[in-house]
Amino acid sequence: MRYAGWPGRRRVSRVFENEQRSLLSLDAVTLDAGGTRLIRPVTADIPLGARTVVLGPNGAGKSLLLRLCHGLITPTSGRLEWLPGTAKAPPRQAMVFDRPVLLYRSVAANIRYPLEATRVPRREHAERLREALVFAGLEQRARQFAPTLSAGQKQRLALARAWALRPDVLFLDEPTAHLDLAATRDIETMINAIHHKLAGVILTTHDLAQARRIADHVVFVHKGKVIEWGAADSFFDRPRAPEARRFLNGELFE
Amino acid sequence: MRYAGWPGRRRVSRVFENEQRSLLSLDAVTLDAGGTRLIRPVTADIPLGARTVVLGPNGAGKSLLLRLCHGLITPTSGRLEWLPGTAKAPPRQAMVFDRPVLLYRSVAANIRYPLEATRVPRREHAERLREALVFAGLEQRARQFAPTLSAGQKQRLALARAWALRPDVLFLDEPTAHLDLAATRDIETMINAIHHKLAGVILTTHDLAQARRIADHVVFVHKGKVIEWGAADSFFDRPRAPEARRFLNGELFE
Amino acid sequence: ADRPLLVLSTTSVENSGLMAYLLPKFEAKAGFKVVLAAFGTGQAIRAARNGDADLLIVHDKPSELAFMADGFGVERREFMYNDFLVVGPVDDPARIAGMTDVEAALRRIVATGALFVSRGDTSGTHKAELRLWAAAGLDPNSFDVSWYRAVGAGMGATLNAAAGMQAYTLVDRGTWLAFRNRRVLKALVEGDPRFVNQYSVLLINPERHPHLQHDKARVLADWLVSPEGQDAIGSFRVAGEQLFVPNAHQRNASRRE
Amino acid sequence: MNFGDVIGQAFRLIFSLDPDLLEIIGRSFQVSLSSVVISAVVGAPLGAVIAMARFRGRGALVVVLNALMGLPPVVVGLLVYVMLSRAGPLGVFNLLFSPTAMIIAQTVLITPLIAALSRQIVEDVWQGYAEQFRSWGIRPIRAVPTVLWDARVGLMTVLLAGFGRAISEVGAVMIVGGNIDHLTRVMTTTIALETAKGDLDLAMALGLILLLMSLLVNALSHAVRRVAGPAASLARV
Amino acid sequence: MNFGDVIGQAFRLIFSLDPDLLEIIGRSFQVSLSSVVISAVVGAPLGAVIAMARFRGRGALVVVLNALMGLPPVVVGLLVYVMLSRAGPLGVFNLLFSPTAMIIAQTVLITPLIAALSRQIVEDVWQGYAEQFRSWGIRPIRAVPTVLWDARVGLMTVLLAGFGRAISEVGAVMIVGGNIDHLTRVMTTTIALETAKGDLDLAMALGLILLLMSLLVNALSHAVRRVAGPAASLARV
Ligand SMILES: Nc1ncnc2c1ncn2[C@@H]1O[C@H](COP(=O)(O)OP(=O)(O)OP(=O)(O)O)[C@@H](O)[C@H]1O
Ligand SMILES: Nc1ncnc2c1ncn2[C@@H]1O[C@H](COP(=O)(O)OP(=O)(O)OP(=O)(O)O)[C@@H](O)[C@H]1O
Ligand SMILES: [Mg+2]
Ligand SMILES: [Mg+2]
């Protein structure tokens, strides 16, 4: 990936900022499926303009939590409120899935499609497409059939495609799982560079070093329950919950 | 993952060992597709009874190389020879893909199916299934529909399913990409514990620290070409190719 | 105005090839085109009632009279006939070959239990068959399916079935002579006076269906009963045999009051 | 024609429980369901093999199979008629004008349809599976039952298409069955007969009953799928 | 009957280039291809919407659609006849016994087939896409063209099934077309006519020609797919 900054944007978190600092608040949100409770009542706040990292072992419920926040699944009970206390509409969001969803089309068509479908002004398409191809390092592969890309190329494409929409909030589910070292660094650079211009970046990762490098705020999930949430520094240095301590030591088994 | 060792096995590499130490040799193997050369002539040897790590940036050709070795794709030219110099049949192999392929069935059925289809003696099925479920940490989820598993659970299931076949050679494509710290450690423990009993473990990873911990032998690929291959220590400490040096520094872009 | 005249007929008229023979002659004279759609008797009459055709040619007197009585037709002209015959397997298990008394022949078929296929579709031919059974003092409703097979199909399909199961059946001569899949079948009983199969042409009531081409229809109907048309009908041959006997001059056109 | 009348007549017919009508409905089902079962047993694996195996002439075979979906019922009827007729090669079995003959004809008619559509459905599932099965060293031919099972939701629609074609066709069963009362008369031949007689209302009422019956079959299969099918709805919460 | 004779006769007929035969073949294609195009334009998006949207009564709609695959051609013919007949609501347009009437009837017949099968094919593609489109905030209805395009390989088989059914059916076109020489006579009605005349050899030869013609259409569509289709063969090297 070659994140090299994009034409200046308004600082979104300022735009949304009010007397409060919360981007999204979850109030007793639960989720049931297949006859079991997958998410036990979550009450938490995602801060505005920050990098929130959702941590937890495999199967904890991180991806489900991201989907709930992004509105892909409706909670069984409880409610979510964007920018609580304001009457503002939810900010524009984009999500990159842990298994990127690519259309059965060329790389370029994969980037172009959401630009067209979400009514990005037509005059910007060419430029955004070019930028996204550079970002993904796929300039030479614009016409390749996307399903034939390598694992890392797929993930890069999905990231570049999401960013081409210039969302205010970015959900990233294990965005660097298949990326090489150089691309991983670029993504981190990008997140660090843009997050303060956005309303928020919410991501998951299993790379704890990466989490330390990125996170302003941590949400720690275990067995479908949010066990701990708050500032990143205090979480990493002085985790309160015993599960969190064991998780950080790589000792927590599902 | 909870790798806790399995009932003793014969030491496979010894069984295959002869006067030579090569598991697989590639002789000027190339691959073309979509009108381009994806793998440029590769001549290399995979040593017997060792942990071989294939390294390289995204899109280098690592996954294609694994597929070629495993026999999933036929080279456009050149040839592969298993246990060169002996008249032995190729050893039994299993591969775990970067995107695990799960059958549209329950977790248990996913493990059971290849046992049945590859004619593992029926009396061993129950025991191997139990072990695989424990290994994957999915005992409680044996009856869950596999496509609903979390990213990490899918990868664990694919690993446990492959291991349940007791192959002599294991191909693992980014096996820990979606695993949490504890599971990653377990996989590494397992690889280190079993590799000397096997004819070989060949894997890819983007986690260079992991590569250092595991590799006996490294194959470094860049732009479809094997640039360097040999003992891991010398590769990590004194990489010869400039690309390898830049790659290890996270400076190599596709 | 250059819409072709649409004639509805029963399938026997089309399958025999008569209309394909007559129409070019007529068209050359009249100067307009005529097209023919063939259906089962009931379906043809139904379509004519709906006003979907300009002229109707059928051979089932009771339904024709009902059509007239209900005010759908203005004129009914009997213009030709052919005859029925009983056909059956060449080995003729009931030994009816050469008989000219249909009643006796039918009774013998019943007595020997030989297979008989009935149209069973209330067509003109089927009704004629029922009349023949009645004349022989028999009731088809009491017949057993083990030998009396009501196939409920057109004449061609019925003949195919008779050929397939080697059964007797009643058929009009036009269809029989044009029929190619005879294989094991053979004409066995013919010449009984009760075998007459009368065809009529029916002009449709312009008050009911003013959109139809009544003038052209009348031209065709007139031609069919004219000496020229009658000659043409009489000269139609299949395999050297005359199929239809023109008889317009013997009959009085029955007009609607 | 008045559609209210037709619907009324259809329901009167159903509730009259006329034994002749029930017999005809029963025979329609017997013939068409038998054909679908046989065609499924032959056609679905055939389609799967073509979807999964790679061999010379495979493309041509797919084209031929797709073209055979356009097999005219009348021609199938004739073919079977010629085979089964006294003078034909299978004449000795005396099957012509029997429900068995109708089952044979419908089976010939819908097997290509089921095979061609199964090929498409199975190919989509197999695309995801193929590498894993090659890795396991399981030859495609041995994986056929597995993939058919895992593709069962899609295949159900294919079987219903086959059933729909069988239960609704008249050309083939008319020729080989002969529409003989109390022997080979089925719903479609009855409808054709009533149409030829000009009793369009009755024909349409019978058509409505036929549709209601196939609605029943479809609803049943839907219910079965909901109960026994894979938890596809769980794939995404 | 001798199959050698039949095949010989079929080829003699083709190479005779008899203008009447060519006219009939041409009309068959014109009618059936028109129906398939209209049915595709209506049915495929309909199937896609049902596959992609979630609404109350969706399950019931799927069942009804599947059941409509069993619509008997004769009943469709009657229905269209009643509509187009002078006595019917559309009588003034004077469409009965015209190729247009035949196109209408076949369209009614195969639209449910195409819609039901498209539903199944699209559902499989959509399953992979759905979350991404929700994430983009694109409503399923707006994604319909996209998904239809990306499912085009599977949909091609569906359209060929529709074409096969249209080109081979006789019940509907016979009733609304009337099998009028030089006006509404098509291959299947000719076959039915020759069958009724007992000329089974000719009927079979015509059936063979019909099959050859649909083979041609299928081969063409296969060629188009190979040239213009997605590089599916590239998905896996
Ligand atoms: N439909 C379902 N039925 C039953 N269990 C489900 C279903 N969908 C998800 N789950 C379970 O919910 C749990 C949470 O899944 P989720 O994908 O959120 O995990 P995760 O924290 O993202 O894990 P990973 O790190 O492995 O991605 C998992 O244990 C998963 O098996
Ligand atoms: N059918 C194809 N047509 C064109 N290019 C292809 C095709 N299949 C694969 N490739 C290209 O081949 C290259 C090697 O792919 P491969 O999956 O082996 O990469 P990789 O080294 O495993 O990368 P990653 O680390 O991202 O998994 C990639 O650049 C990919 O885009
Ligand atoms: Mg996850
Ligand atoms: Mg790879």
Coordinates of N, CA and C in Angstrom, one line a residue, chain B residues 67 70-74 93-95 97 101-105 110 113-114 116-119 145 147-148 154 161 165, chain D residues 124-125 128-138 142-143 145-147 149-152 230-232 234-236:
Chain B
R67 N 0.8 -24.2 -4.3 CA -0.2 -24.9 -5.1 C 0.6 -25.8 -6.1
H70 N 2.1 -28.7 -4.2 CA 1.1 -29.6 -3.7 C 0.4 -30.4 -4.9
G71 N 0.7 -29.9 -6.1 CA 0.1 -30.6 -7.3 C -1.3 -30.1 -7.6
L72 N -1.7 -28.9 -7.1 CA -3.0 -28.4 -7.4 C -3.1 -27.8 -8.8
I73 N -1.9 -27.2 -9.2 CA -1.8 -26.7 -10.5 C -0.6 -27.3 -11.2
T74 N -0.8 -27.5 -12.5 CA 0.2 -28.1 -13.3 C 1.1 -27.0 -13.9
Q93 N 0.1 -35.7 1.5 CA 0.2 -34.3 1.8 C -1.2 -33.8 2.2
A94 N -1.1 -32.7 2.9 CA -2.4 -31.9 3.2 C -2.0 -30.4 3.1
M95 N -3.0 -29.6 2.7 CA -2.8 -28.2 2.6 C -3.9 -27.4 3.3
F97 N -5.5 -23.7 3.2 CA -5.5 -22.5 2.3 C -5.6 -21.2 3.1
V101 N -11.4 -23.5 3.0 CA -12.5 -24.0 2.3 C -13.3 -24.9 3.2
L102 N -14.5 -24.4 3.7 CA -15.3 -25.2 4.6 C -16.5 -25.7 3.8
L103 N -16.9 -27.0 4.1 CA -18.1 -27.5 3.5 C -19.3 -26.9 4.1
Y104 N -20.4 -26.8 3.4 CA -21.6 -26.3 3.9 C -22.2 -27.3 4.9
R105 N -21.5 -27.5 5.9 CA -22.0 -28.6 6.9 C -21.6 -28.1 8.3
N110 N -17.4 -31.4 8.9 CA -16.2 -30.9 8.1 C -15.0 -31.7 8.5
Y113 N -15.7 -35.6 7.2 CA -15.8 -35.9 5.8 C -14.5 -36.4 5.2
P114 N -13.4 -35.7 5.3 CA -12.1 -36.2 4.7 C -11.6 -37.5 5.3
E116 N -13.5 -39.9 6.2 CA -14.3 -41.0 5.4 C -13.8 -41.1 4.0
A117 N -13.7 -39.9 3.4 CA -13.4 -40.0 1.9 C -12.0 -40.4 1.6
T118 N -11.1 -40.2 2.5 CA -9.7 -40.7 2.2 C -9.4 -42.0 2.9
R119 N -10.5 -42.7 3.3 CA -10.4 -44.1 3.8 C -9.5 -44.2 5.0
F145 N -23.1 -24.8 12.2 CA -22.9 -24.7 10.8 C -21.6 -24.0 10.5
P147 N -20.0 -22.4 8.1 CA -19.9 -21.1 7.5 C -20.2 -20.0 8.5
T148 N -20.8 -20.3 9.6 CA -21.1 -19.2 10.6 C -20.0 -19.0 11.6
K154 N -12.7 -20.5 11.8 CA -12.6 -21.2 10.5 C -11.2 -21.6 10.2
R161 N -8.6 -30.0 10.8 CA -9.1 -31.0 9.8 C -7.9 -31.5 9.0
L165 N -5.8 -35.8 9.3 CA -5.5 -36.7 8.2 C -4.1 -37.3 8.4
Chain D
D124 N -21.4 -24.1 -9.5 CA -21.2 -22.9 -8.6 C -20.7 -23.4 -7.2
V125 N -21.2 -24.5 -6.7 CA -20.8 -25.0 -5.4 C -19.4 -25.6 -5.6
G128 N -16.1 -23.5 -5.4 CA -15.5 -23.2 -4.1 C -14.8 -24.4 -3.5
Y129 N -15.3 -25.6 -3.9 CA -14.8 -26.8 -3.2 C -13.6 -27.4 -4.0
A130 N -13.5 -27.2 -5.3 CA -12.6 -28.0 -6.1 C -11.2 -28.2 -5.6
E131 N -10.6 -27.1 -5.2 CA -9.2 -27.2 -4.8 C -9.0 -28.0 -3.5
Q132 N -10.0 -27.8 -2.6 CA -9.9 -28.6 -1.4 C -10.0 -30.1 -1.6
F133 N -10.9 -30.5 -2.6 CA -11.0 -31.9 -2.9 C -9.8 -32.4 -3.6
R134 N -9.2 -31.6 -4.5 CA -8.0 -32.1 -5.1 C -6.9 -32.3 -4.1
S135 N -6.9 -31.3 -3.2 CA -5.9 -31.4 -2.1 C -6.0 -32.7 -1.3
W136 N -7.3 -33.1 -1.1 CA -7.5 -34.3 -0.3 C -7.3 -35.6 -1.2
G137 N -7.1 -35.3 -2.5 CA -6.9 -36.5 -3.4 C -8.2 -37.2 -3.7
I138 N -9.3 -36.5 -3.5 CA -10.6 -37.2 -3.8 C -11.0 -36.9 -5.2
R142 N -15.9 -39.2 -7.1 CA -16.2 -39.7 -5.7 C -16.9 -38.6 -4.9
A143 N -16.6 -37.3 -5.3 CA -17.2 -36.2 -4.6 C -18.6 -35.9 -5.0
P145 N -21.6 -37.3 -4.7 CA -22.7 -37.3 -3.8 C -22.6 -36.1 -2.7
T146 N -21.3 -35.9 -2.3 CA -21.1 -34.8 -1.4 C -21.6 -33.5 -1.9
V147 N -21.2 -33.2 -3.1 CA -21.5 -31.9 -3.7 C -23.0 -31.8 -4.0
W149 N -25.3 -33.2 -2.3 CA -25.9 -32.9 -1.0 C -25.8 -31.5 -0.6
D150 N -24.5 -31.0 -0.7 CA -24.3 -29.6 -0.3 C -25.0 -28.6 -1.2
A151 N -25.3 -29.0 -2.4 CA -26.0 -28.1 -3.3 C -27.5 -28.3 -3.3
R152 N -28.0 -29.0 -2.3 CA -29.4 -29.5 -2.3 C -30.4 -28.4 -2.4
P230 N -30.0 -27.0 5.2 CA -28.9 -26.5 6.1 C -29.4 -25.1 6.6
A231 N -28.7 -24.8 7.7 CA -29.1 -23.6 8.4 C -28.6 -22.4 7.6
A232 N -29.0 -22.3 6.4 CA -28.4 -21.2 5.5 C -28.8 -19.9 6.1
L234 N -28.6 -19.1 8.9 CA -27.7 -18.8 10.0 C -26.3 -18.3 9.5
A235 N -26.1 -18.5 8.2 CA -24.8 -18.1 7.6 C -24.5 -16.7 8.0
R236 N -25.5 -15.9 7.9 CA -25.3 -14.5 8.4 C -26.4 -14.3 9.4

